[in-house]
Amino acid sequence: MFPTSDRATYIYKENMNSAERLKVVKKHVIGGAHEPHIHNRAIKGVSQQEERKYKYIHVRTVGKGSNVGYIELDRPSALNALCDPLMLEVSNALDDFESDDSIGCVILTGSNKAFSAGADIKQMAPVAKYADIYKAKFLSQWDKIASFRKPLIAAVNGYANVMAGGCEIAMMCDIIYAGDTAKFGQPEIKIGIIPGAGGTQRLPRAVGKSKAMEMVLTGDPITADEAKQYGLVADVFSAKDLLPKVIEKAEKIAANSHLVTSMCKEATNKAFEMTLAEGLHFEKRMFHSTFATDDRLEGMMAFIEKRKPNYSNE
Ligand code: CAA
């Protein structure tokens, strides 16, 4: 449960109990000593133009038309563990992309080593009592990912992990594409908690009850190929081709009417919330609503006139 690296072992004294170890974690590890330095690095298929205003993430636009948003988690010292400031940055970046009409799809990714190792255990360990975590509405900030209105793709690489909260934020996205070395797991049970951001709810819907139970009760991860076999991911690419392939997919999505794409996403998500009859009713009303948009007429006229549609997102 506590850090086991050489550095952490060094700062613990022998025979310390959990409470004494926690003091060490508070003093030496939490809040600063391990924060990442800000850096830029070359990523295949991703332009390096970036206005760096975030500490834990890189945010850019990518794609030939710069109409795809790109958010890369970058907290390497903690395998992209999802501390509050990182999640706040992700939430702010999503807000910016949501209000930018030129953006038709967003990619959320991590590093080649890790998409994310989940919620920050060193942030959670010192929580003293239930009331504190309840009043702080811990994890509620994460909901922004699930409520984002534009298509959101998780591009997950990492032989180390798509673990716990990392797996949960990937599942909040609309599509998951994986590098062939990625592993997916919900290991919370091993540290005395249960998944808290959808692992017990979205995972069974994605992979079925038996596999989900096995994953949350043992904490054992599955490979990218298994994740595809069970329907958790849409496709698996070689780790080095993942981003270029995902950018291609995102460009394809962003080429459609952004307005109607959001309606399509909303209707599809209702499949997880409603009975079939309610969902079909909602879909029909949403389908009728597309006739109130300029883009519906533009799309149909472009088909008839054998040309590319020029959507106004109106
Ligand atoms: N929180 C904080 N720090 C973390 C972390 C996490 N979730 N995961 C890894 N780190 C830190 C490690 O402490 C280590 O830091 P130090 O060098 O300072 O010791 C560094 O990242 C590298 O980690 P490892 O040395 O452990 O790397 P590894 O390659 O040997 O193992 C791993 C990778 C299997 C993912 C392992 O790091 C691990 O098991 N991490 C914890 C995963 C986990 O249990 N997550 C549950 C989070 S709870 C949650 O997410 C609740 C929820 O539902 C929202």
PDB file of C-alpha atoms in Angstrom, residues 11-274:
ATOM      1  CA  ILE A  11      13.066   7.287   4.217  1.00  0.00           C
ATOM      2  CA  TYR A  12      11.256   4.681   6.309  1.00  0.00           C
ATOM      3  CA  LYS A  13      12.796   3.399   9.493  1.00  0.00           C
ATOM      4  CA  GLU A  14      12.564  -0.248  10.388  1.00  0.00           C
ATOM      5  CA  ASN A  15       9.526  -1.392  12.417  1.00  0.00           C
ATOM      6  CA  MET A  16       7.534   1.754  11.740  1.00  0.00           C
ATOM      7  CA  ASN A  17       3.792   1.140  11.993  1.00  0.00           C
ATOM      8  CA  SER A  18       1.287   2.459   9.416  1.00  0.00           C
ATOM      9  CA  ALA A  19       0.629   5.713  11.281  1.00  0.00           C
ATOM     10  CA  GLU A  20       4.345   6.483  11.547  1.00  0.00           C
ATOM     11  CA  ARG A  21       4.846   5.645   7.884  1.00  0.00           C
ATOM     12  CA  LEU A  22       1.975   7.949   7.003  1.00  0.00           C
ATOM     13  CA  LYS A  23       3.824  10.823   8.706  1.00  0.00           C
ATOM     14  CA  VAL A  24       6.795  10.096   6.452  1.00  0.00           C
ATOM     15  CA  VAL A  25       4.562  10.072   3.383  1.00  0.00           C
ATOM     16  CA  LYS A  26       3.065  13.426   4.418  1.00  0.00           C
ATOM     17  CA  LYS A  27       6.434  14.994   5.092  1.00  0.00           C
ATOM     18  CA  HIS A  28       8.508  13.737   2.173  1.00  0.00           C
ATOM     19  CA  VAL A  29       6.286  12.577  -0.612  1.00  0.00           C
ATOM     20  CA  ILE A  30       3.028  14.482  -0.799  1.00  0.00           C
ATOM     21  CA  GLY A  31       2.788  17.855  -2.427  1.00  0.00           C
ATOM     22  CA  GLY A  32       5.968  18.763  -4.138  1.00  0.00           C
ATOM     23  CA  ALA A  33       9.031  16.600  -3.835  1.00  0.00           C
ATOM     24  CA  HIS A  34       7.967  14.423  -6.737  1.00  0.00           C
ATOM     25  CA  GLU A  35       6.240  16.955  -8.955  1.00  0.00           C
ATOM     26  CA  PRO A  36       7.225  16.802 -12.610  1.00  0.00           C
ATOM     27  CA  HIS A  37       9.268  19.384 -14.388  1.00  0.00           C
ATOM     28  CA  ILE A  38       7.564  21.008 -17.335  1.00  0.00           C
ATOM     29  CA  HIS A  39       8.932  19.794 -20.639  1.00  0.00           C
ATOM     30  CA  ASN A  40       8.102  19.393 -24.281  1.00  0.00           C
ATOM     31  CA  ARG A  41       9.008  16.295 -26.210  1.00  0.00           C
ATOM     32  CA  ALA A  42       8.476  15.043 -29.726  1.00  0.00           C
ATOM     33  CA  ILE A  43       5.467  12.791 -30.200  1.00  0.00           C
ATOM     34  CA  LYS A  44       4.983  11.029 -33.514  1.00  0.00           C
ATOM     35  CA  GLY A  45       1.965  12.425 -35.354  1.00  0.00           C
ATOM     36  CA  VAL A  46       1.449  15.284 -32.928  1.00  0.00           C
ATOM     37  CA  SER A  47       2.442  18.832 -33.717  1.00  0.00           C
ATOM     38  CA  GLN A  48       4.642  20.550 -31.177  1.00  0.00           C
ATOM     39  CA  GLN A  49       2.718  23.807 -31.266  1.00  0.00           C
ATOM     40  CA  GLU A  50       1.485  24.260 -27.776  1.00  0.00           C
ATOM     41  CA  GLU A  51       0.752  27.086 -25.488  1.00  0.00           C
ATOM     42  CA  ARG A  52       1.909  25.621 -22.188  1.00  0.00           C
ATOM     43  CA  LYS A  53      -0.367  26.856 -19.473  1.00  0.00           C
ATOM     44  CA  TYR A  54      -0.741  23.611 -17.548  1.00  0.00           C
ATOM     45  CA  LYS A  55       1.635  21.824 -15.211  1.00  0.00           C
ATOM     46  CA  TYR A  56       0.439  18.219 -15.368  1.00  0.00           C
ATOM     47  CA  ILE A  57      -0.927  17.957 -18.901  1.00  0.00           C
ATOM     48  CA  HIS A  58      -0.021  18.954 -22.449  1.00  0.00           C
ATOM     49  CA  VAL A  59      -2.835  20.489 -24.453  1.00  0.00           C
ATOM     50  CA  ARG A  60      -2.768  21.057 -28.200  1.00  0.00           C
ATOM     51  CA  THR A  61      -4.851  20.810 -31.304  1.00  0.00           C
ATOM     52  CA  VAL A  62      -3.892  18.108 -33.801  1.00  0.00           C
ATOM     53  CA  GLY A  63      -5.049  16.869 -37.194  1.00  0.00           C
ATOM     54  CA  LYS A  64      -4.736  18.454 -40.628  1.00  0.00           C
ATOM     55  CA  GLY A  65      -7.515  20.932 -39.901  1.00  0.00           C
ATOM     56  CA  SER A  66      -6.427  21.477 -36.271  1.00  0.00           C
ATOM     57  CA  ASN A  67      -9.954  20.452 -35.348  1.00  0.00           C
ATOM     58  CA  VAL A  68      -9.015  17.679 -32.911  1.00  0.00           C
ATOM     59  CA  GLY A  69      -8.215  18.519 -29.296  1.00  0.00           C
ATOM     60  CA  TYR A  70      -5.363  16.655 -27.645  1.00  0.00           C
ATOM     61  CA  ILE A  71      -4.783  16.239 -23.914  1.00  0.00           C
ATOM     62  CA  GLU A  72      -1.764  14.268 -22.708  1.00  0.00           C
ATOM     63  CA  LEU A  73      -1.381  13.402 -19.035  1.00  0.00           C
ATOM     64  CA  ASP A  74       2.181  14.170 -18.001  1.00  0.00           C
ATOM     65  CA  ARG A  75       3.027  13.317 -14.424  1.00  0.00           C
ATOM     66  CA  PRO A  76       5.722  10.729 -15.052  1.00  0.00           C
ATOM     67  CA  SER A  77       7.072  10.594 -11.508  1.00  0.00           C
ATOM     68  CA  ALA A  78       3.778   9.066 -10.341  1.00  0.00           C
ATOM     69  CA  LEU A  79       2.805   7.160 -13.507  1.00  0.00           C
ATOM     70  CA  ASN A  80       0.178   9.829 -14.178  1.00  0.00           C
ATOM     71  CA  ALA A  81      -1.603   9.261 -10.873  1.00  0.00           C
ATOM     72  CA  LEU A  82      -4.686  11.461 -10.909  1.00  0.00           C
ATOM     73  CA  CYS A  83      -4.097  14.012  -8.162  1.00  0.00           C
ATOM     74  CA  ASP A  84      -6.659  16.809  -7.762  1.00  0.00           C
ATOM     75  CA  PRO A  85      -4.618  19.518  -9.531  1.00  0.00           C
ATOM     76  CA  LEU A  86      -4.130  17.226 -12.547  1.00  0.00           C
ATOM     77  CA  MET A  87      -7.830  16.443 -12.749  1.00  0.00           C
ATOM     78  CA  LEU A  88      -8.679  20.135 -12.413  1.00  0.00           C
ATOM     79  CA  GLU A  89      -6.402  20.854 -15.369  1.00  0.00           C
ATOM     80  CA  VAL A  90      -8.058  18.109 -17.439  1.00  0.00           C
ATOM     81  CA  SER A  91     -11.448  19.528 -16.546  1.00  0.00           C
ATOM     82  CA  ASN A  92     -10.402  23.051 -17.549  1.00  0.00           C
ATOM     83  CA  ALA A  93      -8.898  21.844 -20.832  1.00  0.00           C
ATOM     84  CA  LEU A  94     -12.123  19.979 -21.627  1.00  0.00           C
ATOM     85  CA  ASP A  95     -14.140  23.121 -20.873  1.00  0.00           C
ATOM     86  CA  ASP A  96     -11.958  25.056 -23.325  1.00  0.00           C
ATOM     87  CA  PHE A  97     -12.392  22.439 -26.052  1.00  0.00           C
ATOM     88  CA  GLU A  98     -16.124  22.208 -25.397  1.00  0.00           C
ATOM     89  CA  SER A  99     -16.615  25.917 -25.973  1.00  0.00           C
ATOM     90  CA  ASP A 100     -14.375  25.982 -29.072  1.00  0.00           C
ATOM     91  CA  ASP A 101     -16.637  25.487 -32.110  1.00  0.00           C
ATOM     92  CA  SER A 102     -13.726  24.453 -34.296  1.00  0.00           C
ATOM     93  CA  ILE A 103     -13.045  21.322 -32.222  1.00  0.00           C
ATOM     94  CA  GLY A 104     -14.971  18.219 -33.302  1.00  0.00           C
ATOM     95  CA  CYS A 105     -13.322  15.506 -31.228  1.00  0.00           C
ATOM     96  CA  VAL A 106     -10.837  15.258 -28.363  1.00  0.00           C
ATOM     97  CA  ILE A 107      -8.163  12.672 -27.592  1.00  0.00           C
ATOM     98  CA  LEU A 108      -7.109  11.911 -24.011  1.00  0.00           C
ATOM     99  CA  THR A 109      -3.835  10.053 -23.723  1.00  0.00           C
ATOM    100  CA  GLY A 110      -0.955   9.309 -21.374  1.00  0.00           C
ATOM    101  CA  SER A 111       2.642   8.273 -21.921  1.00  0.00           C
ATOM    102  CA  ASN A 112       4.136   5.200 -23.554  1.00  0.00           C
ATOM    103  CA  LYS A 113       4.714   3.784 -20.088  1.00  0.00           C
ATOM    104  CA  ALA A 114       1.430   4.549 -18.430  1.00  0.00           C
ATOM    105  CA  PHE A 115      -1.941   5.985 -19.278  1.00  0.00           C
ATOM    106  CA  SER A 116      -2.570   6.379 -15.550  1.00  0.00           C
ATOM    107  CA  ALA A 117      -2.049   4.396 -12.341  1.00  0.00           C
ATOM    108  CA  GLY A 118      -5.319   5.721 -10.939  1.00  0.00           C
ATOM    109  CA  ALA A 119      -6.213   8.074  -8.138  1.00  0.00           C
ATOM    110  CA  ASP A 120      -3.274   9.431  -6.179  1.00  0.00           C
ATOM    111  CA  ILE A 121      -2.773   7.015  -3.278  1.00  0.00           C
ATOM    112  CA  LYS A 122      -0.385   9.423  -1.543  1.00  0.00           C
ATOM    113  CA  GLN A 123      -3.050  12.113  -1.647  1.00  0.00           C
ATOM    114  CA  MET A 124      -5.694   9.735  -0.303  1.00  0.00           C
ATOM    115  CA  ALA A 125      -3.638   8.015   2.405  1.00  0.00           C
ATOM    116  CA  PRO A 126      -3.674  10.922   4.886  1.00  0.00           C
ATOM    117  CA  VAL A 127      -7.461  11.460   4.722  1.00  0.00           C
ATOM    118  CA  ALA A 128      -8.411  11.314   8.383  1.00  0.00           C
ATOM    119  CA  LYS A 129     -12.126  10.732   8.362  1.00  0.00           C
ATOM    120  CA  TYR A 130     -15.179   9.997   6.281  1.00  0.00           C
ATOM    121  CA  ALA A 131     -16.638  13.469   6.739  1.00  0.00           C
ATOM    122  CA  ASP A 132     -13.551  15.042   5.133  1.00  0.00           C
ATOM    123  CA  ILE A 133     -13.732  13.016   1.948  1.00  0.00           C
ATOM    124  CA  TYR A 134     -17.520  13.351   1.795  1.00  0.00           C
ATOM    125  CA  LYS A 135     -17.502  17.122   2.269  1.00  0.00           C
ATOM    126  CA  ALA A 136     -14.695  17.519  -0.258  1.00  0.00           C
ATOM    127  CA  LYS A 137     -16.885  15.666  -2.798  1.00  0.00           C
ATOM    128  CA  PHE A 138     -13.778  13.667  -3.610  1.00  0.00           C
ATOM    129  CA  LEU A 139     -13.690  12.508  -7.263  1.00  0.00           C
ATOM    130  CA  SER A 140     -16.677  14.636  -8.287  1.00  0.00           C
ATOM    131  CA  GLN A 141     -14.339  16.736 -10.434  1.00  0.00           C
ATOM    132  CA  TRP A 142     -13.793  13.640 -12.570  1.00  0.00           C
ATOM    133  CA  ASP A 143     -17.421  13.732 -13.745  1.00  0.00           C
ATOM    134  CA  LYS A 144     -16.483  16.387 -16.302  1.00  0.00           C
ATOM    135  CA  ILE A 145     -14.962  13.644 -18.445  1.00  0.00           C
ATOM    136  CA  ALA A 146     -18.197  11.656 -18.507  1.00  0.00           C
ATOM    137  CA  SER A 147     -20.371  14.718 -19.123  1.00  0.00           C
ATOM    138  CA  PHE A 148     -18.193  16.203 -21.896  1.00  0.00           C
ATOM    139  CA  ARG A 149     -20.521  16.759 -24.858  1.00  0.00           C
ATOM    140  CA  LYS A 150     -18.145  16.206 -27.756  1.00  0.00           C
ATOM    141  CA  PRO A 151     -16.690  12.831 -28.763  1.00  0.00           C
ATOM    142  CA  LEU A 152     -13.832  11.917 -26.448  1.00  0.00           C
ATOM    143  CA  ILE A 153     -11.363   9.165 -27.320  1.00  0.00           C
ATOM    144  CA  ALA A 154      -9.014   7.525 -24.830  1.00  0.00           C
ATOM    145  CA  ALA A 155      -5.756   6.499 -26.523  1.00  0.00           C
ATOM    146  CA  VAL A 156      -4.129   4.269 -23.951  1.00  0.00           C
ATOM    147  CA  ASN A 157      -0.622   2.993 -24.054  1.00  0.00           C
ATOM    148  CA  GLY A 158       1.538   1.673 -21.309  1.00  0.00           C
ATOM    149  CA  TYR A 159       2.935  -1.667 -20.402  1.00  0.00           C
ATOM    150  CA  ALA A 160       2.820  -0.375 -16.843  1.00  0.00           C
ATOM    151  CA  ASN A 161      -0.868   0.364 -16.677  1.00  0.00           C
ATOM    152  CA  VAL A 162      -4.324   1.627 -17.364  1.00  0.00           C
ATOM    153  CA  MET A 163      -5.130   1.039 -13.728  1.00  0.00           C
ATOM    154  CA  ALA A 164      -7.928   1.776 -11.304  1.00  0.00           C
ATOM    155  CA  GLY A 165      -8.987   5.416 -11.763  1.00  0.00           C
ATOM    156  CA  GLY A 166      -6.988   5.369 -15.007  1.00  0.00           C
ATOM    157  CA  CYS A 167      -9.172   2.580 -16.342  1.00  0.00           C
ATOM    158  CA  GLU A 168     -12.221   4.412 -15.015  1.00  0.00           C
ATOM    159  CA  ILE A 169     -11.483   7.684 -16.813  1.00  0.00           C
ATOM    160  CA  ALA A 170     -10.769   5.710 -19.997  1.00  0.00           C
ATOM    161  CA  MET A 171     -14.217   4.127 -19.604  1.00  0.00           C
ATOM    162  CA  MET A 172     -15.773   7.596 -19.175  1.00  0.00           C
ATOM    163  CA  CYS A 173     -14.558   8.350 -22.698  1.00  0.00           C
ATOM    164  CA  ASP A 174     -16.651   7.372 -25.726  1.00  0.00           C
ATOM    165  CA  ILE A 175     -14.126   5.143 -27.466  1.00  0.00           C
ATOM    166  CA  ILE A 176     -10.985   3.440 -26.143  1.00  0.00           C
ATOM    167  CA  TYR A 177      -8.126   2.547 -28.487  1.00  0.00           C
ATOM    168  CA  ALA A 178      -5.204   0.676 -26.962  1.00  0.00           C
ATOM    169  CA  GLY A 179      -1.551   0.133 -27.733  1.00  0.00           C
ATOM    170  CA  ASP A 180      -0.749  -3.575 -27.870  1.00  0.00           C
ATOM    171  CA  THR A 181       1.281  -3.473 -24.653  1.00  0.00           C
ATOM    172  CA  ALA A 182      -1.418  -1.812 -22.543  1.00  0.00           C
ATOM    173  CA  LYS A 183      -2.874  -3.556 -19.526  1.00  0.00           C
ATOM    174  CA  PHE A 184      -6.216  -2.751 -17.911  1.00  0.00           C
ATOM    175  CA  GLY A 185      -7.024  -3.366 -14.277  1.00  0.00           C
ATOM    176  CA  GLN A 186      -9.091  -2.346 -11.255  1.00  0.00           C
ATOM    177  CA  PRO A 187      -6.676  -3.183  -8.415  1.00  0.00           C
ATOM    178  CA  GLU A 188      -8.320  -0.992  -5.734  1.00  0.00           C
ATOM    179  CA  ILE A 189      -9.242  -4.048  -3.648  1.00  0.00           C
ATOM    180  CA  LYS A 190      -5.533  -4.610  -3.002  1.00  0.00           C
ATOM    181  CA  ILE A 191      -5.289  -1.321  -1.103  1.00  0.00           C
ATOM    182  CA  GLY A 192      -8.440  -1.739   0.953  1.00  0.00           C
ATOM    183  CA  ILE A 193     -10.876   0.276  -1.162  1.00  0.00           C
ATOM    184  CA  ILE A 194     -13.260  -0.374  -4.026  1.00  0.00           C
ATOM    185  CA  PRO A 195     -13.347   1.409  -7.394  1.00  0.00           C
ATOM    186  CA  GLY A 196     -14.886   4.848  -6.896  1.00  0.00           C
ATOM    187  CA  ALA A 197     -15.235   6.330 -10.362  1.00  0.00           C
ATOM    188  CA  GLY A 198     -17.216   3.764 -12.289  1.00  0.00           C
ATOM    189  CA  GLY A 199     -15.183   0.556 -12.060  1.00  0.00           C
ATOM    190  CA  THR A 200     -18.024  -1.429 -10.513  1.00  0.00           C
ATOM    191  CA  GLN A 201     -20.610   0.108 -12.853  1.00  0.00           C
ATOM    192  CA  ARG A 202     -19.113   0.820 -16.274  1.00  0.00           C
ATOM    193  CA  LEU A 203     -16.813  -2.214 -16.333  1.00  0.00           C
ATOM    194  CA  PRO A 204     -19.635  -4.827 -16.053  1.00  0.00           C
ATOM    195  CA  ARG A 205     -21.510  -2.988 -18.790  1.00  0.00           C
ATOM    196  CA  ALA A 206     -18.405  -3.202 -20.993  1.00  0.00           C
ATOM    197  CA  VAL A 207     -17.060  -6.694 -20.304  1.00  0.00           C
ATOM    198  CA  GLY A 208     -19.970  -8.511 -18.667  1.00  0.00           C
ATOM    199  CA  LYS A 209     -20.507  -9.463 -15.022  1.00  0.00           C
ATOM    200  CA  SER A 210     -18.215 -12.458 -14.704  1.00  0.00           C
ATOM    201  CA  LYS A 211     -15.075 -10.827 -16.136  1.00  0.00           C
ATOM    202  CA  ALA A 212     -15.779  -7.564 -14.294  1.00  0.00           C
ATOM    203  CA  MET A 213     -16.186  -9.438 -11.005  1.00  0.00           C
ATOM    204  CA  GLU A 214     -12.950 -11.294 -11.614  1.00  0.00           C
ATOM    205  CA  MET A 215     -11.135  -8.025 -12.283  1.00  0.00           C
ATOM    206  CA  VAL A 216     -12.480  -6.045  -9.310  1.00  0.00           C
ATOM    207  CA  LEU A 217     -12.280  -8.926  -6.830  1.00  0.00           C
ATOM    208  CA  THR A 218      -8.777 -10.161  -7.715  1.00  0.00           C
ATOM    209  CA  GLY A 219      -7.313  -6.875  -8.958  1.00  0.00           C
ATOM    210  CA  ASP A 220      -5.659  -8.832 -11.780  1.00  0.00           C
ATOM    211  CA  PRO A 221      -5.200  -6.890 -15.022  1.00  0.00           C
ATOM    212  CA  ILE A 222      -6.134  -7.982 -18.539  1.00  0.00           C
ATOM    213  CA  THR A 223      -4.123  -7.414 -21.709  1.00  0.00           C
ATOM    214  CA  ALA A 224      -5.090  -5.094 -24.574  1.00  0.00           C
ATOM    215  CA  ASP A 225      -6.071  -8.076 -26.722  1.00  0.00           C
ATOM    216  CA  GLU A 226      -8.296  -9.451 -23.953  1.00  0.00           C
ATOM    217  CA  ALA A 227      -9.812  -5.986 -23.525  1.00  0.00           C
ATOM    218  CA  LYS A 228     -10.690  -5.991 -27.214  1.00  0.00           C
ATOM    219  CA  GLN A 229     -12.077  -9.514 -27.033  1.00  0.00           C
ATOM    220  CA  TYR A 230     -14.359  -8.455 -24.146  1.00  0.00           C
ATOM    221  CA  GLY A 231     -15.474  -5.240 -25.870  1.00  0.00           C
ATOM    222  CA  LEU A 232     -13.739  -2.812 -23.515  1.00  0.00           C
ATOM    223  CA  VAL A 233     -11.648  -1.314 -26.328  1.00  0.00           C
ATOM    224  CA  ALA A 234     -12.656  -0.640 -29.925  1.00  0.00           C
ATOM    225  CA  ASP A 235      -9.306  -1.594 -31.420  1.00  0.00           C
ATOM    226  CA  VAL A 236      -5.676  -2.377 -30.633  1.00  0.00           C
ATOM    227  CA  PHE A 237      -2.732  -0.913 -32.552  1.00  0.00           C
ATOM    228  CA  SER A 238       0.994  -1.394 -32.183  1.00  0.00           C
ATOM    229  CA  ALA A 239       2.125   0.899 -29.376  1.00  0.00           C
ATOM    230  CA  LYS A 240       4.167   3.136 -31.683  1.00  0.00           C
ATOM    231  CA  ASP A 241       1.316   3.551 -34.211  1.00  0.00           C
ATOM    232  CA  LEU A 242      -1.360   4.230 -31.631  1.00  0.00           C
ATOM    233  CA  LEU A 243      -1.402   8.039 -31.720  1.00  0.00           C
ATOM    234  CA  PRO A 244      -1.239   8.494 -35.507  1.00  0.00           C
ATOM    235  CA  LYS A 245      -4.027   5.910 -35.916  1.00  0.00           C
ATOM    236  CA  VAL A 246      -6.176   7.531 -33.241  1.00  0.00           C
ATOM    237  CA  ILE A 247      -5.652  10.987 -34.725  1.00  0.00           C
ATOM    238  CA  GLU A 248      -6.897   9.603 -38.082  1.00  0.00           C
ATOM    239  CA  LYS A 249     -10.020   8.230 -36.384  1.00  0.00           C
ATOM    240  CA  ALA A 250     -10.582  11.506 -34.535  1.00  0.00           C
ATOM    241  CA  GLU A 251     -10.236  13.518 -37.773  1.00  0.00           C
ATOM    242  CA  LYS A 252     -12.873  11.303 -39.368  1.00  0.00           C
ATOM    243  CA  ILE A 253     -15.243  12.053 -36.478  1.00  0.00           C
ATOM    244  CA  ALA A 254     -14.417  15.773 -36.507  1.00  0.00           C
ATOM    245  CA  ALA A 255     -15.205  15.977 -40.240  1.00  0.00           C
ATOM    246  CA  ASN A 256     -18.919  15.479 -39.497  1.00  0.00           C
ATOM    247  CA  SER A 257     -21.279  18.126 -38.171  1.00  0.00           C
ATOM    248  CA  HIS A 258     -20.091  18.845 -34.628  1.00  0.00           C
ATOM    249  CA  LEU A 259     -23.621  19.718 -33.609  1.00  0.00           C
ATOM    250  CA  VAL A 260     -25.177  16.501 -34.887  1.00  0.00           C
ATOM    251  CA  THR A 261     -22.246  14.465 -33.575  1.00  0.00           C
ATOM    252  CA  SER A 262     -23.036  15.682 -30.050  1.00  0.00           C
ATOM    253  CA  MET A 263     -26.679  14.705 -30.552  1.00  0.00           C
ATOM    254  CA  CYS A 264     -25.562  11.257 -31.738  1.00  0.00           C
ATOM    255  CA  LYS A 265     -23.321  10.848 -28.685  1.00  0.00           C
ATOM    256  CA  GLU A 266     -26.130  11.912 -26.348  1.00  0.00           C
ATOM    257  CA  ALA A 267     -28.558   9.424 -27.890  1.00  0.00           C
ATOM    258  CA  THR A 268     -26.052   6.558 -27.784  1.00  0.00           C
ATOM    259  CA  ASN A 269     -25.243   7.230 -24.125  1.00  0.00           C
ATOM    260  CA  LYS A 270     -28.942   6.949 -23.283  1.00  0.00           C
ATOM    261  CA  ALA A 271     -28.662   3.242 -24.136  1.00  0.00           C
ATOM    262  CA  PHE A 272     -26.904   2.842 -20.776  1.00  0.00           C
ATOM    263  CA  GLU A 273     -29.476   4.786 -18.785  1.00  0.00           C
ATOM    264  CA  MET A 274     -32.913   3.893 -20.175  1.00  0.00           C
TER     265      MET A 274
END
